[in-house]
PDB file of C-alpha atoms and ligand atoms in Angstrom:
ATOM      1  CA  MET A 139     193.862 198.943 149.335  1.00 39.00           C
ATOM      2  CA  ALA A 140     191.289 196.337 148.442  1.00 40.00           C
ATOM      3  CA  LYS A 141     188.312 195.666 150.657  1.00 46.00           C
ATOM      4  CA  VAL A 142     188.968 192.928 153.090  1.00 51.00           C
ATOM      5  CA  ASN A 143     187.758 189.626 154.476  1.00 56.00           C
ATOM      6  CA  LYS A 144     186.557 191.208 157.703  1.00 70.00           C
ATOM      7  CA  LEU A 145     182.783 191.667 157.460  1.00 86.00           C
ATOM      8  CA  PRO A 146     180.469 194.286 158.898  1.00 87.00           C
ATOM      9  CA  LEU A 147     178.273 192.994 161.737  1.00 90.00           C
ATOM     10  CA  PRO A 148     174.715 192.183 160.649  1.00 91.00           C
ATOM     11  CA  VAL A 149     172.348 194.957 161.689  1.00 90.00           C
ATOM     12  CA  ASN A 150     169.754 192.819 163.441  1.00 93.00           C
ATOM     13  CA  ASP A 151     168.745 193.941 166.957  1.00 95.00           C
ATOM     14  CA  ASP A 152     169.355 190.541 168.640  1.00 95.00           C
ATOM     15  CA  LEU A 153     168.001 191.536 172.021  1.00 95.00           C
ATOM     16  CA  ALA A 154     164.669 192.633 170.378  1.00 94.00           C
ATOM     17  CA  THR A 155     164.624 189.278 168.509  1.00 93.00           C
ATOM     18  CA  LEU A 156     165.142 187.486 171.815  1.00 92.00           C
ATOM     19  CA  SER A 157     162.341 189.458 173.465  1.00 91.00           C
ATOM     20  CA  ASN A 158     160.098 188.592 170.535  1.00 89.00           C
ATOM     21  CA  VAL A 159     160.651 184.857 170.619  1.00 87.00           C
ATOM     22  CA  ALA A 160     160.349 184.857 174.436  1.00 86.00           C
ATOM     23  CA  ARG A 161     157.134 186.787 174.710  1.00 83.00           C
ATOM     24  CA  HIS A 162     154.990 185.822 171.813  1.00 78.00           C
ATOM     25  CA  ARG A 163     152.487 183.337 173.166  1.00 73.00           C
ATOM     26  CA  GLN A 164     151.892 181.810 169.796  1.00 73.00           C
ATOM     27  CA  MET A 165     155.557 180.863 169.418  1.00 75.00           C
ATOM     28  CA  LYS A 166     156.657 177.508 170.826  1.00 79.00           C
ATOM     29  CA  GLY A 167     159.412 179.085 172.932  1.00 79.00           C
ATOM     30  CA  TYR A 168     156.865 180.583 175.292  1.00 80.00           C
ATOM     31  CA  PRO A 169     157.016 180.291 178.226  1.00 89.00           C
ATOM     32  CA  ALA A 170     160.235 178.290 178.536  1.00 90.00           C
ATOM     33  CA  ILE A 171     162.490 180.964 176.812  1.00 90.00           C
ATOM     34  CA  TRP A 172     160.659 183.733 178.599  1.00 89.00           C
ATOM     35  CA  ALA A 173     161.533 182.122 181.933  1.00 91.00           C
ATOM     36  CA  GLU A 174     165.265 182.106 181.026  1.00 93.00           C
ATOM     37  CA  GLN A 175     165.410 185.281 179.049  1.00 94.00           C
ATOM     38  CA  SER A 176     167.678 187.169 181.454  1.00 95.00           C
ATOM     39  CA  THR A 177     170.251 184.388 181.229  1.00 96.00           C
ATOM     40  CA  LEU A 178     170.159 184.594 177.509  1.00 96.00           C
ATOM     41  CA  VAL A 179     170.420 188.405 177.577  1.00 96.00           C
ATOM     42  CA  ALA A 180     173.500 188.103 179.778  1.00 96.00           C
ATOM     43  CA  ALA A 181     175.013 185.573 177.380  1.00 97.00           C
ATOM     44  CA  TYR A 182     174.388 187.825 174.370  1.00 97.00           C
ATOM     45  CA  LEU A 183     175.959 190.796 176.131  1.00 96.00           C
ATOM     46  CA  GLN A 184     178.992 188.619 177.058  1.00 96.00           C
ATOM     47  CA  TYR A 185     179.331 187.489 173.436  1.00 97.00           C
ATOM     48  CA  THR A 186     179.577 191.083 172.197  1.00 95.00           C
ATOM     49  CA  ALA A 187     181.870 192.167 175.077  1.00 96.00           C
ATOM     50  CA  SER A 188     184.319 189.296 174.383  1.00 96.00           C
ATOM     51  CA  GLN A 189     183.929 189.526 170.577  1.00 95.00           C
ATOM     52  CA  GLY A 190     182.822 185.922 170.473  1.00 95.00           C
ATOM     53  CA  ASN A 191     186.141 184.697 172.032  1.00 96.00           C
ATOM     54  CA  PRO A 192     185.591 181.062 173.163  1.00 95.00           C
ATOM     55  CA  HIS A 193     188.352 181.370 175.776  1.00 96.00           C
ATOM     56  CA  VAL A 194     186.506 184.119 177.540  1.00 94.00           C
ATOM     57  CA  LEU A 195     182.813 183.153 177.154  1.00 93.00           C
ATOM     58  CA  MET A 196     181.378 180.989 179.895  1.00 86.00           C
ATOM     59  CA  PRO A 197     178.684 178.442 178.884  1.00 87.00           C
ATOM     60  CA  ALA A 198     175.336 179.970 179.537  1.00 93.00           C
ATOM     61  CA  PRO A 199     173.429 178.136 182.277  1.00 95.00           C
ATOM     62  CA  ILE A 200     170.360 177.481 180.201  1.00 95.00           C
ATOM     63  CA  SER A 201     168.152 174.416 180.419  1.00 95.00           C
ATOM     64  CA  MET A 202     168.388 171.669 177.769  1.00 94.00           C
ATOM     65  CA  THR A 203     164.828 172.587 176.788  1.00 94.00           C
ATOM     66  CA  VAL A 204     165.726 176.095 176.035  1.00 94.00           C
ATOM     67  CA  GLY A 205     168.867 174.955 174.248  1.00 95.00           C
ATOM     68  CA  ASN A 206     166.875 172.711 171.931  1.00 93.00           C
ATOM     69  CA  LEU A 207     164.326 175.472 171.380  1.00 92.00           C
ATOM     70  CA  MET A 208     167.027 177.848 170.294  1.00 93.00           C
ATOM     71  CA  ARG A 209     168.397 175.263 167.870  1.00 93.00           C
ATOM     72  CA  ASP A 210     164.890 174.594 166.554  1.00 91.00           C
ATOM     73  CA  TYR A 211     164.304 178.233 165.966  1.00 92.00           C
ATOM     74  CA  TYR A 212     167.510 178.359 163.809  1.00 93.00           C
ATOM     75  CA  LYS A 213     166.568 175.258 161.888  1.00 89.00           C
ATOM     76  CA  SER A 214     162.892 175.565 161.165  1.00 81.00           C
ATOM     77  CA  SER A 215     161.207 178.730 162.168  1.00 71.00           C
ATOM     78  CA  LYS A 216     159.431 180.687 159.445  1.00 77.00           C
ATOM     79  CA  ALA A 217     158.649 183.493 161.918  1.00 80.00           C
ATOM     80  CA  VAL A 218     159.013 187.045 160.508  1.00 84.00           C
ATOM     81  CA  VAL A 219     161.173 188.018 163.537  1.00 86.00           C
ATOM     82  CA  LEU A 220     163.749 185.404 162.401  1.00 90.00           C
ATOM     83  CA  ALA A 221     163.808 186.523 158.709  1.00 91.00           C
ATOM     84  CA  TYR A 222     167.217 188.071 159.236  1.00 93.00           C
ATOM     85  CA  ILE A 223     168.780 184.617 159.358  1.00 93.00           C
ATOM     86  CA  ASN A 224     168.051 183.930 155.647  1.00 91.00           C
ATOM     87  CA  GLN A 225     168.976 187.519 154.768  1.00 91.00           C
ATOM     88  CA  ILE A 226     172.411 187.030 156.298  1.00 92.00           C
ATOM     89  CA  ARG A 227     172.795 183.777 154.441  1.00 90.00           C
ATOM     90  CA  ASP A 228     171.724 185.108 151.070  1.00 89.00           C
ATOM     91  CA  ALA A 229     173.548 188.425 151.197  1.00 86.00           C
ATOM     92  CA  ARG A 230     176.940 186.912 150.389  1.00 84.00           C
ATOM     93  CA  ALA A 231     176.131 183.654 148.650  1.00 80.00           C
ATOM     94  CA  ASP A 232     178.249 184.513 145.583  1.00 83.00           C
ATOM     95  CA  LYS A 233     181.090 186.117 147.530  1.00 90.00           C
ATOM     96  CA  VAL A 234     184.405 184.809 148.800  1.00 94.00           C
ATOM     97  CA  CYS A 235     184.083 182.784 151.970  1.00 95.00           C
ATOM     98  CA  ALA A 236     185.065 185.013 154.922  1.00 93.00           C
ATOM     99  CA  MET A 237     186.360 181.966 156.839  1.00 95.00           C
ATOM    100  CA  CYS A 238     188.612 180.336 154.242  1.00 96.00           C
ATOM    101  CA  GLY A 239     188.798 182.453 151.132  1.00 96.00           C
ATOM    102  CA  SER A 240     187.123 179.987 148.712  1.00 96.00           C
ATOM    103  CA  PHE A 241     184.779 181.247 146.017  1.00 94.00           C
ATOM    104  CA  GLY A 242     181.308 181.042 147.519  1.00 89.00           C
ATOM    105  CA  SER A 243     179.450 181.530 150.820  1.00 90.00           C
ATOM    106  CA  GLU A 244     176.271 179.684 150.363  1.00 90.00           C
ATOM    107  CA  THR A 245     175.848 178.354 153.890  1.00 91.00           C
ATOM    108  CA  LEU A 246     175.781 179.927 157.310  1.00 92.00           C
ATOM    109  CA  ASP A 247     178.521 179.037 159.788  1.00 92.00           C
ATOM    110  CA  HIS A 248     177.775 179.187 163.564  1.00 95.00           C
ATOM    111  CA  LEU A 249     181.134 180.549 164.577  1.00 96.00           C
ATOM    112  CA  LEU A 250     180.539 179.096 168.033  1.00 96.00           C
ATOM    113  CA  PRO A 251     178.812 175.807 167.026  1.00 95.00           C
ATOM    114  CA  GLN A 252     175.251 175.345 168.059  1.00 94.00           C
ATOM    115  CA  ALA A 253     176.020 171.848 169.303  1.00 92.00           C
ATOM    116  CA  ASN A 254     178.051 173.325 172.218  1.00 93.00           C
ATOM    117  CA  TYR A 255     176.669 176.894 172.327  1.00 96.00           C
ATOM    118  CA  PRO A 256     172.889 176.556 171.715  1.00 96.00           C
ATOM    119  CA  GLU A 257     172.436 179.985 173.442  1.00 96.00           C
ATOM    120  CA  PHE A 258     173.986 181.606 170.311  1.00 97.00           C
ATOM    121  CA  ALA A 259     172.076 179.516 167.742  1.00 96.00           C
ATOM    122  CA  ILE A 260     170.102 182.607 166.379  1.00 95.00           C
ATOM    123  CA  LEU A 261     172.463 185.364 167.537  1.00 97.00           C
ATOM    124  CA  SER A 262     173.220 187.303 164.325  1.00 96.00           C
ATOM    125  CA  ALA A 263     176.796 188.134 165.425  1.00 96.00           C
ATOM    126  CA  ASN A 264     177.410 184.364 165.571  1.00 97.00           C
ATOM    127  CA  LEU A 265     176.112 183.656 162.067  1.00 96.00           C
ATOM    128  CA  VAL A 266     178.779 184.030 159.465  1.00 95.00           C
ATOM    129  CA  PRO A 267     178.159 183.424 155.724  1.00 94.00           C
ATOM    130  CA  ALA A 268     180.595 180.703 154.714  1.00 94.00           C
ATOM    131  CA  CYS A 269     181.264 177.852 152.263  1.00 94.00           C
ATOM    132  CA  PRO A 270     180.981 174.227 153.414  1.00 92.00           C
ATOM    133  CA  CYS A 271     184.353 174.654 155.165  1.00 93.00           C
ATOM    134  CA  ASN A 272     182.207 175.000 158.328  1.00 90.00           C
ATOM    135  CA  VAL A 273     181.258 171.329 158.020  1.00 90.00           C
ATOM    136  CA  GLN A 274     184.947 170.283 157.846  1.00 90.00           C
ATOM    137  CA  ARG A 275     185.824 172.532 160.873  1.00 90.00           C
ATOM    138  CA  ASN A 276     182.922 170.878 162.731  1.00 89.00           C
ATOM    139  CA  ASN A 277     182.929 172.019 166.384  1.00 92.00           C
ATOM    140  CA  THR A 278     186.435 173.156 166.660  1.00 92.00           C
ATOM    141  CA  VAL A 279     186.810 176.683 168.046  1.00 95.00           C
ATOM    142  CA  LYS A 280     189.848 176.900 170.220  1.00 95.00           C
ATOM    143  CA  GLY A 281     193.162 175.217 171.161  1.00 95.00           C
ATOM    144  CA  VAL A 282     194.803 174.610 174.494  1.00 95.00           C
ATOM    145  CA  SER A 283     196.567 177.892 174.618  1.00 95.00           C
ATOM    146  CA  GLN A 284     194.540 181.095 175.244  1.00 94.00           C
ATOM    147  CA  SER A 285     195.750 182.545 172.027  1.00 95.00           C
ATOM    148  CA  GLN A 286     194.749 179.630 169.826  1.00 97.00           C
ATOM    149  CA  ARG A 287     191.231 180.120 168.442  1.00 97.00           C
ATOM    150  CA  VAL A 288     189.285 180.410 165.167  1.00 97.00           C
ATOM    151  CA  LEU A 289     189.225 183.947 163.733  1.00 96.00           C
ATOM    152  CA  HIS A 290     185.869 185.783 163.754  1.00 96.00           C
ATOM    153  CA  PRO A 291     185.115 187.579 160.500  1.00 95.00           C
ATOM    154  CA  TYR A 292     182.975 190.217 162.316  1.00 95.00           C
ATOM    155  CA  PHE A 293     185.518 191.091 164.913  1.00 95.00           C
ATOM    156  CA  ASP A 294     189.075 190.113 163.881  1.00 95.00           C
ATOM    157  CA  SER A 295     190.482 192.899 161.796  1.00 92.00           C
ATOM    158  CA  VAL A 296     193.567 190.850 161.084  1.00 94.00           C
ATOM    159  CA  LEU A 297     191.517 189.066 158.503  1.00 93.00           C
ATOM    160  CA  GLY A 298     191.833 192.274 156.424  1.00 92.00           C
ATOM    161  CA  GLN A 299     195.625 191.690 156.034  1.00 94.00           C
ATOM    162  CA  ARG A 300     197.261 189.405 153.507  1.00 96.00           C
ATOM    163  CA  LEU A 301     197.710 186.437 155.857  1.00 96.00           C
ATOM    164  CA  VAL A 302     198.756 183.507 153.817  1.00 97.00           C
ATOM    165  CA  ALA A 303     200.585 182.605 150.600  1.00 98.00           C
ATOM    166  CA  ALA A 304     200.998 179.283 148.689  1.00 97.00           C
ATOM    167  CA  ASP A 305     204.265 177.672 149.659  1.00 96.00           C
ATOM    168  CA  ILE A 306     205.560 175.957 146.481  1.00 95.00           C
ATOM    169  CA  GLU A 307     208.218 173.489 147.355  1.00 93.00           C
ATOM    170  CA  ASP A 308     210.594 172.862 144.496  1.00 91.00           C
ATOM    171  CA  PRO A 309     208.947 174.993 141.774  1.00 91.00           C
ATOM    172  CA  PHE A 310     211.267 173.426 139.171  1.00 89.00           C
ATOM    173  CA  SER A 311     209.327 170.122 139.221  1.00 84.00           C
ATOM    174  CA  GLN A 312     206.206 169.600 137.183  1.00 80.00           C
ATOM    175  CA  ALA A 313     204.019 168.799 140.174  1.00 85.00           C
ATOM    176  CA  PRO A 314     205.524 170.553 143.144  1.00 92.00           C
ATOM    177  CA  LYS A 315     204.421 169.873 146.689  1.00 94.00           C
ATOM    178  CA  MET A 316     202.238 172.654 147.959  1.00 95.00           C
ATOM    179  CA  LYS A 317     201.738 174.026 151.450  1.00 96.00           C
ATOM    180  CA  LEU A 318     200.493 177.215 153.063  1.00 97.00           C
ATOM    181  CA  LYS A 319     202.818 179.768 154.466  1.00 96.00           C
ATOM    182  CA  ILE A 320     201.651 182.356 156.989  1.00 97.00           C
ATOM    183  CA  LEU A 321     202.772 185.909 156.051  1.00 97.00           C
ATOM    184  CA  LEU A 322     201.936 187.534 159.384  1.00 96.00           C
ATOM    185  CA  ASN A 323     204.914 188.471 161.598  1.00 96.00           C
ATOM    186  CA  PRO A 324     205.306 185.681 164.239  1.00 96.00           C
ATOM    187  CA  MET A 325     205.594 188.472 166.863  1.00 96.00           C
ATOM    188  CA  ASP A 326     202.080 189.767 165.972  1.00 96.00           C
ATOM    189  CA  PRO A 327     199.724 189.171 168.938  1.00 96.00           C
ATOM    190  CA  ASP A 328     197.265 187.509 166.521  1.00 96.00           C
ATOM    191  CA  PHE A 329     199.790 185.071 165.080  1.00 97.00           C
ATOM    192  CA  ASP A 330     198.705 182.111 167.196  1.00 97.00           C
ATOM    193  CA  ALA A 331     195.048 182.669 166.274  1.00 97.00           C
ATOM    194  CA  VAL A 332     195.962 182.911 162.642  1.00 97.00           C
ATOM    195  CA  ARG A 333     198.060 179.741 162.814  1.00 97.00           C
ATOM    196  CA  PHE A 334     195.144 177.888 164.479  1.00 97.00           C
ATOM    197  CA  HIS A 335     192.672 179.218 161.946  1.00 97.00           C
ATOM    198  CA  VAL A 336     194.914 178.135 159.075  1.00 97.00           C
ATOM    199  CA  ASP A 337     195.331 174.658 160.500  1.00 97.00           C
ATOM    200  CA  GLU A 338     191.678 174.140 161.547  1.00 96.00           C
ATOM    201  CA  VAL A 339     189.840 175.927 158.765  1.00 96.00           C
ATOM    202  CA  LEU A 340     191.952 176.471 155.660  1.00 97.00           C
ATOM    203  CA  MET A 341     193.919 173.202 155.745  1.00 96.00           C
ATOM    204  CA  LYS A 342     190.624 171.203 155.914  1.00 96.00           C
ATOM    205  CA  THR A 343     189.409 172.665 152.652  1.00 96.00           C
ATOM    206  CA  ALA A 344     190.431 171.880 149.083  1.00 96.00           C
ATOM    207  CA  ILE A 345     192.830 174.891 148.978  1.00 97.00           C
ATOM    208  CA  ILE A 346     195.934 172.703 148.220  1.00 97.00           C
ATOM    209  CA  GLU A 347     194.121 170.945 145.362  1.00 96.00           C
ATOM    210  CA  HIS A 348     193.146 174.424 144.084  1.00 97.00           C
ATOM    211  CA  PHE A 349     196.872 175.453 144.045  1.00 96.00           C
ATOM    212  CA  GLU A 350     197.802 172.169 142.233  1.00 95.00           C
ATOM    213  CA  THR A 351     195.245 172.860 139.503  1.00 94.00           C
ATOM    214  CA  ALA A 352     196.407 176.468 139.273  1.00 94.00           C
ATOM    215  CA  TRP A 353     200.071 175.346 138.911  1.00 93.00           C
ATOM    216  CA  ALA A 354     199.144 172.827 136.175  1.00 91.00           C
ATOM    217  CA  ASN A 355     197.281 175.551 134.282  1.00 90.00           C
ATOM    218  CA  LEU A 356     200.192 177.999 134.745  1.00 90.00           C
ATOM    219  CA  TRP A 357     202.496 175.505 133.180  1.00 87.00           C
ATOM    220  CA  ARG A 358     200.172 174.729 130.327  1.00 86.00           C
ATOM    221  CA  ARG A 359     199.462 178.368 129.558  1.00 86.00           C
ATOM    222  CA  PRO A 360     200.907 181.096 131.822  1.00 88.00           C
ATOM    223  CA  SER A 361     198.485 183.737 130.512  1.00 87.00           C
ATOM    224  CA  LEU A 362     195.608 181.653 131.849  1.00 84.00           C
ATOM    225  CA  LEU A 363     196.520 182.851 135.282  1.00 85.00           C
ATOM    226  CA  ILE A 364     198.364 186.019 134.459  1.00 88.00           C
ATOM    227  CA  PRO A 365     196.702 187.628 131.459  1.00 86.00           C
ATOM    228  CA  LYS A 366     199.488 190.213 130.981  1.00 85.00           C
ATOM    229  CA  LEU A 367     201.726 187.346 129.824  1.00 85.00           C
ATOM    230  CA  HIS A 368     199.620 186.676 126.741  1.00 85.00           C
ATOM    231  CA  GLY A 369     201.754 186.561 123.597  1.00 82.00           C
ATOM    232  CA  ILE A 370     204.985 187.233 125.543  1.00 81.00           C
ATOM    233  CA  ALA A 371     207.907 185.035 124.540  1.00 81.00           C
ATOM    234  CA  MET A 372     210.629 186.701 126.683  1.00 86.00           C
ATOM    235  CA  ILE A 373     210.273 188.411 130.027  1.00 90.00           C
ATOM    236  CA  SER A 374     212.568 189.870 132.673  1.00 92.00           C
ATOM    237  CA  GLN A 375     212.139 189.215 136.420  1.00 93.00           C
ATOM    238  CA  PRO A 376     210.965 192.778 137.171  1.00 94.00           C
ATOM    239  CA  LYS A 377     208.318 192.636 134.526  1.00 93.00           C
ATOM    240  CA  LEU A 378     207.135 189.201 135.670  1.00 94.00           C
ATOM    241  CA  VAL A 379     206.889 190.484 139.278  1.00 96.00           C
ATOM    242  CA  TYR A 380     204.876 193.425 137.948  1.00 95.00           C
ATOM    243  CA  ALA A 381     202.541 191.198 135.932  1.00 94.00           C
ATOM    244  CA  ILE A 382     201.868 188.911 138.928  1.00 96.00           C
ATOM    245  CA  ALA A 383     201.410 191.757 141.411  1.00 96.00           C
ATOM    246  CA  ARG A 384     199.031 193.567 139.003  1.00 96.00           C
ATOM    247  CA  GLU A 385     196.875 190.450 138.509  1.00 96.00           C
ATOM    248  CA  ARG A 386     196.855 189.821 142.255  1.00 97.00           C
ATOM    249  CA  GLY A 387     195.687 193.353 142.837  1.00 96.00           C
ATOM    250  CA  ARG A 388     192.901 192.872 140.317  1.00 96.00           C
ATOM    251  CA  LEU A 389     191.769 189.660 142.061  1.00 96.00           C
ATOM    252  CA  ASP A 390     191.978 191.316 145.494  1.00 95.00           C
ATOM    253  CA  ARG A 391     189.627 194.080 144.304  1.00 94.00           C
ATOM    254  CA  ARG A 392     187.337 191.785 142.349  1.00 94.00           C
ATOM    255  CA  HIS A 393     186.839 189.392 145.333  1.00 94.00           C
ATOM    256  CA  ARG A 394     187.169 192.172 147.915  1.00 92.00           C
ATOM    257  CA  SER A 395     189.543 189.938 149.832  1.00 93.00           C
ATOM    258  CA  LEU A 396     193.282 189.678 150.073  1.00 95.00           C
ATOM    259  CA  ASN A 397     193.002 186.079 151.115  1.00 95.00           C
ATOM    260  CA  ASN A 398     190.935 184.721 148.228  1.00 96.00           C
ATOM    261  CA  TRP A 399     192.514 181.441 146.978  1.00 97.00           C
ATOM    262  CA  ASP A 400     193.703 182.828 143.699  1.00 97.00           C
ATOM    263  CA  SER A 401     195.478 185.826 145.291  1.00 97.00           C
ATOM    264  CA  VAL A 402     197.016 183.391 147.853  1.00 98.00           C
ATOM    265  CA  PHE A 403     198.345 181.281 144.992  1.00 97.00           C
ATOM    266  CA  LEU A 404     199.805 184.193 143.113  1.00 97.00           C
ATOM    267  CA  SER A 405     201.470 185.405 146.374  1.00 97.00           C
ATOM    268  CA  GLY A 406     203.295 182.053 146.335  1.00 97.00           C
ATOM    269  CA  LEU A 407     204.943 182.967 142.999  1.00 96.00           C
ATOM    270  CA  LEU A 408     206.569 186.226 144.338  1.00 96.00           C
ATOM    271  CA  ASN A 409     209.847 184.650 145.422  1.00 94.00           C
ATOM    272  CA  VAL A 410     213.056 183.979 143.557  1.00 93.00           C
ATOM    273  CA  PRO A 411     212.837 180.223 143.014  1.00 94.00           C
ATOM    274  CA  ALA A 412     209.247 180.354 141.730  1.00 94.00           C
ATOM    275  CA  LEU A 413     209.955 183.487 139.611  1.00 94.00           C
ATOM    276  CA  THR A 414     213.061 181.824 138.108  1.00 94.00           C
ATOM    277  CA  SER A 415     211.176 178.721 137.353  1.00 92.00           C
ATOM    278  CA  LEU A 416     208.327 180.595 135.732  1.00 91.00           C
ATOM    279  CA  MET A 417     210.750 182.767 133.726  1.00 92.00           C
ATOM    280  CA  GLN A 418     212.353 179.651 132.362  1.00 91.00           C
ATOM    281  CA  ARG A 419     208.995 178.224 131.459  1.00 88.00           C
ATOM    282  CA  ILE A 420     208.125 181.420 129.520  1.00 89.00           C
ATOM    283  CA  ASN A 421     211.563 182.217 127.989  1.00 89.00           C
ATOM    284  CA  ASP A 422     212.807 178.674 127.216  1.00 86.00           C
ATOM    285  CA  GLY A 423     209.669 176.568 127.229  1.00 76.00           C
ATOM    286  CA  PRO A 424     207.248 175.735 124.441  1.00 72.00           C
ATOM    287  CA  PRO A 425     205.042 178.553 123.251  1.00 69.00           C
ATOM    288  CA  GLU A 426     201.586 178.789 124.568  1.00 66.00           C
ATOM    289  CA  LEU A 427     199.241 176.382 122.804  1.00 56.00           C
ATOM    290  CA  LEU A 428     196.479 178.198 120.941  1.00 47.00           C
TER     291      LEU A 428
HETATM  292 ZN1   ZN B 922     185.034 178.545 153.520  1.00 74.94          ZN
END
């Protein structure tokens, strides 16, 4: 089984960090943060207890001054006690985005956005390495129903499952319409959260364009996407399934994610219409261009 999208929590001691920024007289948060430290501690504990669930967390009753200070600390502090922020950002810069599965995580996503939750602006459990999909998602965290929310890469183990596949409508056309299909059982208690996450995070990225490019490449040269097909002029359906599944397994392991965009695309080929279309392309179509 490949390693998964779910990430280990950062190891920073957030209560110690809070104590540091509250008590150091040379830091600008003193004495405002110090005066409201117990409120912030309660909010931090509530965050951990609820696993960052926006339906459960109450807004912390902090002053606007302290809210602004927390955001300032995130944005601009060079203090040693806040060095973990850059460490979390840098640790996965070249890895698959834990939020959407794209190839890169060069920014930090405040899972609960700092605009609405300034109390968690420097809380390590709220800082998730991500691609710019966090800009597209903006401040969206939850839907109307209690079960609709954005998934949390540090807490939602469902992210370790294969959650989505490309949905290739009419795979016999040259430029089929692409969508995303959820693979999780609709009876699964996490289904609504996954649906919400797909709509509010994945569908706001360039994932569909990625599939369209992948499809065009597949048609031009099948072995570009599935190296086992190189030089093959005739293939049976079982062998094609094996070649696709094997390449998908390789990508899962390489990216340590079952939901990286290339594995998601290949999952979309593992059904009869797509396989039949691809077999026709290999067996009856023009040979691969050199
Ligand atoms: Zn992303």
